[in-house]
């Protein structure tokens, strides 16, 4: 999932996950699907910002549900580690929107925050069986972070953001899923500096110099609801971020200790295979 800025891949993931509850009339799901959609998000410019920004973007959907290898089915690429289906190792990729410093008064005159993406391994533990209607899982991703600034790619250290999540199938409608998650995050100094540091050349009387440290970034609480109807996917959700006790909460760039963001997306399947496979999650 995207922890730091806007939930770009989170939207894509949940549009996909909307189809993981059951197939139509209890049948299996297609081995592969190709589709398109549209996503919108209103989120803080960065954790701790008092400014929210709205972004709308097209959303390509590519899904492959192989027995071992999967793509787009809740993660970028994943494969089973254990025969009891409780452990799973993913290679996950996340992305985020950029932030223009001219739109954030407290960052006025400072460099913009570029497009930020993360990539790395993710160990997932299914605490309860995936077939359970109430499915508990623990995700433990450790990802390298990179930013794209003026066309150049810069390494920004690492992010560790374990998440305890409860997924409930068929809430309000059949073939839907309600997800509730809690995720603390920890980041390297390079990434903390990128977001929260104020170098001496950008210091002012209202914005004193600040050197950020590695450590606890904050905690996110999220709720989203996803639904699949025939060839259509829909997801809506919100994310609350809490920075009380965070390592860099004293940064002059932190204006709010609590942030709220919302997002929604809709997508359609344009083509699919005739071959079907057993869904990862199926209500009893």
Short mmCIF file of N, CA, C and O in Angstrom, two decimals, residues 23-99:
data_model
loop_
_atom_site.label_atom_id
_atom_site.label_comp_id
_atom_site.label_asym_id
_atom_site.label_seq_id
_atom_site.Cartn_x
_atom_site.Cartn_y
_atom_site.Cartn_z
N UNK A 23 -16.72 -15.23 -7.90
CA UNK A 23 -17.01 -15.04 -9.31
C UNK A 23 -18.51 -14.91 -9.47
O UNK A 23 -19.28 -15.06 -8.54
N UNK A 24 -18.94 -14.60 -10.67
CA UNK A 24 -20.36 -14.46 -10.93
C UNK A 24 -21.05 -15.79 -10.71
O UNK A 24 -20.60 -16.84 -11.16
N UNK A 25 -22.21 -15.75 -10.00
CA UNK A 25 -23.00 -16.95 -9.73
C UNK A 25 -22.18 -18.03 -9.05
O UNK A 25 -22.41 -19.22 -9.22
N UNK A 26 -21.17 -17.61 -8.27
CA UNK A 26 -20.38 -18.56 -7.51
C UNK A 26 -19.30 -19.25 -8.32
O UNK A 26 -18.62 -20.14 -7.83
N UNK A 27 -19.14 -18.87 -9.61
CA UNK A 27 -18.13 -19.50 -10.46
C UNK A 27 -16.76 -18.91 -10.17
O UNK A 27 -16.62 -17.98 -9.40
N UNK A 28 -15.73 -19.47 -10.84
CA UNK A 28 -14.39 -18.96 -10.66
C UNK A 28 -14.22 -17.63 -11.39
O UNK A 28 -15.09 -17.17 -12.14
N UNK A 29 -13.06 -17.01 -11.17
CA UNK A 29 -12.73 -15.75 -11.82
C UNK A 29 -11.84 -16.03 -13.03
O UNK A 29 -11.15 -17.04 -13.09
N UNK A 30 -11.83 -15.14 -14.03
CA UNK A 30 -10.99 -15.34 -15.21
C UNK A 30 -9.51 -15.44 -14.84
O UNK A 30 -9.05 -14.77 -13.91
N UNK A 31 -8.77 -16.24 -15.58
CA UNK A 31 -7.33 -16.35 -15.35
C UNK A 31 -6.65 -15.01 -15.55
O UNK A 31 -5.75 -14.65 -14.81
N UNK A 32 -7.09 -14.26 -16.56
CA UNK A 32 -6.55 -12.93 -16.77
C UNK A 32 -7.67 -11.96 -17.17
O UNK A 32 -8.69 -12.36 -17.72
N UNK A 33 -7.45 -10.69 -16.86
CA UNK A 33 -8.38 -9.63 -17.23
C UNK A 33 -7.60 -8.38 -17.62
O UNK A 33 -6.54 -8.09 -17.07
N UNK A 34 -8.14 -7.65 -18.57
CA UNK A 34 -7.58 -6.36 -18.98
C UNK A 34 -8.71 -5.33 -18.95
O UNK A 34 -9.80 -5.60 -19.46
N UNK A 35 -8.46 -4.20 -18.33
CA UNK A 35 -9.51 -3.20 -18.23
C UNK A 35 -8.96 -1.80 -18.10
O UNK A 35 -7.76 -1.56 -18.23
N UNK A 36 -9.86 -0.87 -17.84
CA UNK A 36 -9.47 0.53 -17.68
C UNK A 36 -10.44 1.19 -16.71
O UNK A 36 -11.57 0.71 -16.51
N UNK A 37 -10.00 2.28 -16.10
CA UNK A 37 -10.85 2.96 -15.15
C UNK A 37 -10.38 4.37 -14.89
O UNK A 37 -9.50 4.90 -15.58
N UNK A 38 -10.96 4.97 -13.86
CA UNK A 38 -10.63 6.34 -13.48
C UNK A 38 -10.59 6.41 -11.96
O UNK A 38 -11.46 5.87 -11.28
N UNK A 39 -9.56 7.06 -11.43
CA UNK A 39 -9.40 7.19 -9.99
C UNK A 39 -9.27 8.66 -9.61
O UNK A 39 -8.72 9.46 -10.37
N UNK A 40 -9.78 8.99 -8.43
CA UNK A 40 -9.67 10.36 -7.91
C UNK A 40 -9.31 10.29 -6.43
O UNK A 40 -9.79 9.41 -5.71
N UNK A 41 -8.48 11.21 -5.97
CA UNK A 41 -8.07 11.23 -4.56
C UNK A 41 -7.91 12.66 -4.08
O UNK A 41 -7.38 13.52 -4.81
N UNK A 42 -8.39 12.92 -2.88
CA UNK A 42 -8.16 14.19 -2.21
C UNK A 42 -7.39 13.89 -0.93
O UNK A 42 -7.94 13.31 0.01
N UNK A 43 -6.11 14.24 -0.92
CA UNK A 43 -5.22 13.82 0.16
C UNK A 43 -4.27 14.95 0.55
O UNK A 43 -4.08 15.90 -0.22
N UNK A 44 -3.66 14.86 1.74
CA UNK A 44 -2.68 15.88 2.13
C UNK A 44 -1.50 15.92 1.16
O UNK A 44 -1.13 14.89 0.57
N UNK A 45 -0.91 17.08 0.98
CA UNK A 45 0.26 17.20 0.11
C UNK A 45 1.39 16.30 0.60
O UNK A 45 2.16 15.77 -0.19
N UNK A 46 1.47 16.12 1.92
CA UNK A 46 2.40 15.18 2.56
C UNK A 46 1.91 15.00 3.98
O UNK A 46 1.11 15.81 4.49
N UNK A 47 2.32 13.95 4.69
CA UNK A 47 1.85 13.76 6.06
C UNK A 47 2.22 14.94 6.95
O UNK A 47 3.39 15.30 7.06
N UNK A 48 1.23 15.57 7.55
CA UNK A 48 1.47 16.73 8.39
C UNK A 48 1.12 18.04 7.72
O UNK A 48 1.09 19.09 8.38
N UNK A 49 0.84 18.02 6.42
CA UNK A 49 0.48 19.25 5.71
C UNK A 49 -0.95 19.64 6.03
O UNK A 49 -1.82 18.80 6.22
N UNK A 50 -1.20 20.95 6.04
CA UNK A 50 -2.56 21.45 6.24
C UNK A 50 -3.28 21.63 4.91
O UNK A 50 -4.45 22.02 4.88
N UNK A 51 -2.58 21.37 3.82
CA UNK A 51 -3.13 21.56 2.48
C UNK A 51 -3.44 20.21 1.85
O UNK A 51 -2.58 19.33 1.78
N UNK A 52 -4.68 20.05 1.41
CA UNK A 52 -5.07 18.86 0.64
C UNK A 52 -5.05 19.18 -0.84
O UNK A 52 -5.32 20.32 -1.24
N UNK A 53 -4.73 18.19 -1.64
CA UNK A 53 -4.73 18.37 -3.08
C UNK A 53 -5.58 17.28 -3.73
O UNK A 53 -5.65 16.16 -3.23
N UNK A 54 -6.24 17.62 -4.84
CA UNK A 54 -7.09 16.68 -5.55
C UNK A 54 -6.42 16.27 -6.85
O UNK A 54 -5.93 17.13 -7.60
N UNK A 55 -6.39 14.97 -7.10
CA UNK A 55 -5.79 14.44 -8.32
C UNK A 55 -6.76 13.45 -8.95
O UNK A 55 -7.40 12.65 -8.26
N UNK A 56 -6.86 13.50 -10.28
CA UNK A 56 -7.67 12.56 -11.05
C UNK A 56 -6.78 11.95 -12.12
O UNK A 56 -6.01 12.67 -12.77
N UNK A 57 -6.85 10.63 -12.29
CA UNK A 57 -5.96 9.99 -13.24
C UNK A 57 -6.62 8.76 -13.85
O UNK A 57 -7.45 8.11 -13.22
N UNK A 58 -6.24 8.42 -15.10
CA UNK A 58 -6.72 7.18 -15.71
C UNK A 58 -6.08 5.99 -15.01
O UNK A 58 -4.97 6.09 -14.46
N UNK A 59 -6.75 4.85 -15.02
CA UNK A 59 -6.29 3.69 -14.25
C UNK A 59 -6.30 2.44 -15.12
O UNK A 59 -7.35 1.85 -15.35
N UNK A 60 -5.14 2.02 -15.64
CA UNK A 60 -5.10 0.74 -16.37
C UNK A 60 -5.23 -0.42 -15.40
O UNK A 60 -4.73 -0.38 -14.28
N UNK A 61 -5.90 -1.48 -15.83
CA UNK A 61 -6.10 -2.65 -14.99
C UNK A 61 -5.61 -3.88 -15.74
O UNK A 61 -6.14 -4.22 -16.80
N UNK A 62 -4.61 -4.55 -15.20
CA UNK A 62 -4.08 -5.79 -15.76
C UNK A 62 -4.00 -6.81 -14.63
O UNK A 62 -3.32 -6.59 -13.63
N UNK A 63 -4.70 -7.94 -14.78
CA UNK A 63 -4.78 -8.95 -13.73
C UNK A 63 -4.42 -10.32 -14.30
O UNK A 63 -4.90 -10.70 -15.37
N UNK A 64 -3.56 -11.04 -13.59
CA UNK A 64 -3.25 -12.43 -13.93
C UNK A 64 -3.30 -13.25 -12.65
O UNK A 64 -2.60 -12.95 -11.68
N UNK A 65 -4.15 -14.30 -12.61
CA UNK A 65 -4.37 -15.09 -11.41
C UNK A 65 -3.81 -16.50 -11.59
O UNK A 65 -4.57 -17.47 -11.64
N UNK A 66 -2.50 -16.63 -11.70
CA UNK A 66 -1.89 -17.94 -11.83
C UNK A 66 -1.88 -18.69 -10.51
O UNK A 66 -2.08 -18.11 -9.44
N UNK A 67 -1.60 -19.98 -10.57
CA UNK A 67 -1.58 -20.79 -9.35
C UNK A 67 -0.48 -20.35 -8.41
O UNK A 67 -0.66 -20.31 -7.18
N UNK A 68 0.69 -20.04 -8.94
CA UNK A 68 1.82 -19.57 -8.12
C UNK A 68 2.09 -18.09 -8.37
O UNK A 68 2.19 -17.30 -7.45
N UNK A 69 2.21 -17.73 -9.64
CA UNK A 69 2.50 -16.35 -9.99
C UNK A 69 1.21 -15.58 -10.21
O UNK A 69 0.30 -16.05 -10.87
N UNK A 70 1.14 -14.39 -9.61
CA UNK A 70 -0.01 -13.52 -9.80
C UNK A 70 0.48 -12.10 -10.08
O UNK A 70 1.49 -11.67 -9.55
N UNK A 71 -0.27 -11.38 -10.88
CA UNK A 71 0.03 -9.99 -11.17
C UNK A 71 -1.25 -9.18 -11.07
O UNK A 71 -2.29 -9.60 -11.60
N UNK A 72 -1.19 -8.06 -10.38
CA UNK A 72 -2.36 -7.21 -10.26
C UNK A 72 -3.41 -7.73 -9.32
O UNK A 72 -4.38 -7.04 -9.05
N UNK A 73 -3.26 -8.94 -8.81
CA UNK A 73 -4.26 -9.56 -7.95
C UNK A 73 -3.97 -9.22 -6.49
O UNK A 73 -3.65 -10.07 -5.68
N UNK A 74 -4.04 -7.91 -6.17
CA UNK A 74 -3.77 -7.45 -4.81
C UNK A 74 -2.34 -7.00 -4.60
O UNK A 74 -2.01 -6.42 -3.58
N UNK A 75 -1.44 -7.26 -5.57
CA UNK A 75 -0.07 -6.79 -5.47
C UNK A 75 0.53 -6.80 -6.86
O UNK A 75 -0.08 -7.27 -7.82
N UNK A 76 1.75 -6.24 -7.00
CA UNK A 76 2.39 -6.21 -8.31
C UNK A 76 2.69 -7.62 -8.80
O UNK A 76 2.24 -8.04 -9.85
N UNK A 77 3.46 -8.37 -7.99
CA UNK A 77 3.79 -9.76 -8.29
C UNK A 77 3.81 -10.51 -6.98
O UNK A 77 4.30 -9.99 -5.98
N UNK A 78 3.28 -11.73 -6.93
CA UNK A 78 3.28 -12.47 -5.69
C UNK A 78 3.40 -13.96 -5.95
O UNK A 78 3.08 -14.44 -7.04
N UNK A 79 3.87 -14.70 -4.92
CA UNK A 79 3.97 -16.14 -5.02
C UNK A 79 3.85 -16.78 -3.66
O UNK A 79 4.27 -16.21 -2.66
N UNK A 80 3.25 -17.96 -3.60
CA UNK A 80 3.05 -18.65 -2.34
C UNK A 80 4.37 -19.18 -1.78
O UNK A 80 5.22 -19.66 -2.51
N UNK A 81 4.51 -19.12 -0.45
CA UNK A 81 5.68 -19.67 0.22
C UNK A 81 5.35 -20.96 0.95
O UNK A 81 6.22 -21.81 1.10
N UNK A 82 4.12 -21.09 1.44
CA UNK A 82 3.77 -22.23 2.27
C UNK A 82 2.58 -22.97 1.69
O UNK A 82 1.67 -22.36 1.13
N UNK A 83 2.59 -24.31 1.85
CA UNK A 83 1.52 -25.12 1.31
C UNK A 83 0.20 -24.90 2.04
O UNK A 83 -0.86 -25.16 1.49
N UNK A 84 0.28 -24.43 3.30
CA UNK A 84 -0.95 -24.19 4.04
C UNK A 84 -1.59 -22.85 3.69
O UNK A 84 -2.61 -22.48 4.24
N UNK A 85 -0.98 -22.11 2.76
CA UNK A 85 -1.52 -20.86 2.22
C UNK A 85 -1.63 -19.76 3.28
O UNK A 85 -2.40 -18.81 3.11
N UNK A 86 -0.89 -19.85 4.35
CA UNK A 86 -0.91 -18.81 5.38
C UNK A 86 0.17 -17.74 5.16
O UNK A 86 0.02 -16.62 5.62
N UNK A 87 1.27 -18.10 4.48
CA UNK A 87 2.36 -17.15 4.24
C UNK A 87 2.48 -16.87 2.75
O UNK A 87 2.31 -17.76 1.92
N UNK A 88 2.82 -15.63 2.44
CA UNK A 88 2.94 -15.22 1.04
C UNK A 88 4.03 -14.16 0.93
O UNK A 88 4.11 -13.26 1.78
N UNK A 89 4.87 -14.26 -0.08
CA UNK A 89 5.91 -13.27 -0.32
C UNK A 89 5.60 -12.52 -1.60
O UNK A 89 5.44 -13.12 -2.65
N UNK A 90 5.50 -11.20 -1.50
CA UNK A 90 5.19 -10.36 -2.65
C UNK A 90 6.36 -9.44 -2.97
O UNK A 90 7.16 -9.12 -2.09
N UNK A 91 6.44 -9.05 -4.22
CA UNK A 91 7.26 -7.91 -4.61
C UNK A 91 6.28 -6.79 -4.91
O UNK A 91 5.51 -6.88 -5.87
N UNK A 92 6.24 -5.78 -4.08
CA UNK A 92 5.20 -4.76 -4.19
C UNK A 92 5.78 -3.43 -4.64
O UNK A 92 6.91 -3.06 -4.30
N UNK A 93 4.99 -2.71 -5.41
CA UNK A 93 5.37 -1.41 -5.94
C UNK A 93 4.29 -0.41 -5.60
O UNK A 93 3.11 -0.66 -5.82
N UNK A 94 4.67 0.72 -5.03
CA UNK A 94 3.73 1.78 -4.68
C UNK A 94 4.17 3.09 -5.29
O UNK A 94 5.36 3.30 -5.57
N UNK A 95 3.22 3.98 -5.49
CA UNK A 95 3.55 5.28 -6.04
C UNK A 95 2.74 6.37 -5.37
O UNK A 95 1.77 6.10 -4.68
N UNK A 96 3.12 7.61 -5.58
CA UNK A 96 2.41 8.73 -4.95
C UNK A 96 2.44 9.95 -5.85
O UNK A 96 3.30 10.09 -6.72
N UNK A 97 1.50 10.83 -5.63
CA UNK A 97 1.47 12.08 -6.37
C UNK A 97 2.58 13.02 -5.88
O UNK A 97 3.01 12.96 -4.74
N UNK A 98 2.99 13.92 -6.76
CA UNK A 98 3.96 14.95 -6.36
C UNK A 98 3.22 16.09 -5.67
O UNK A 98 1.99 16.13 -5.64
N UNK A 99 3.99 17.02 -5.09
CA UNK A 99 3.41 18.18 -4.41
C UNK A 99 4.17 19.43 -4.80
O UNK A 99 5.40 19.49 -4.68
#
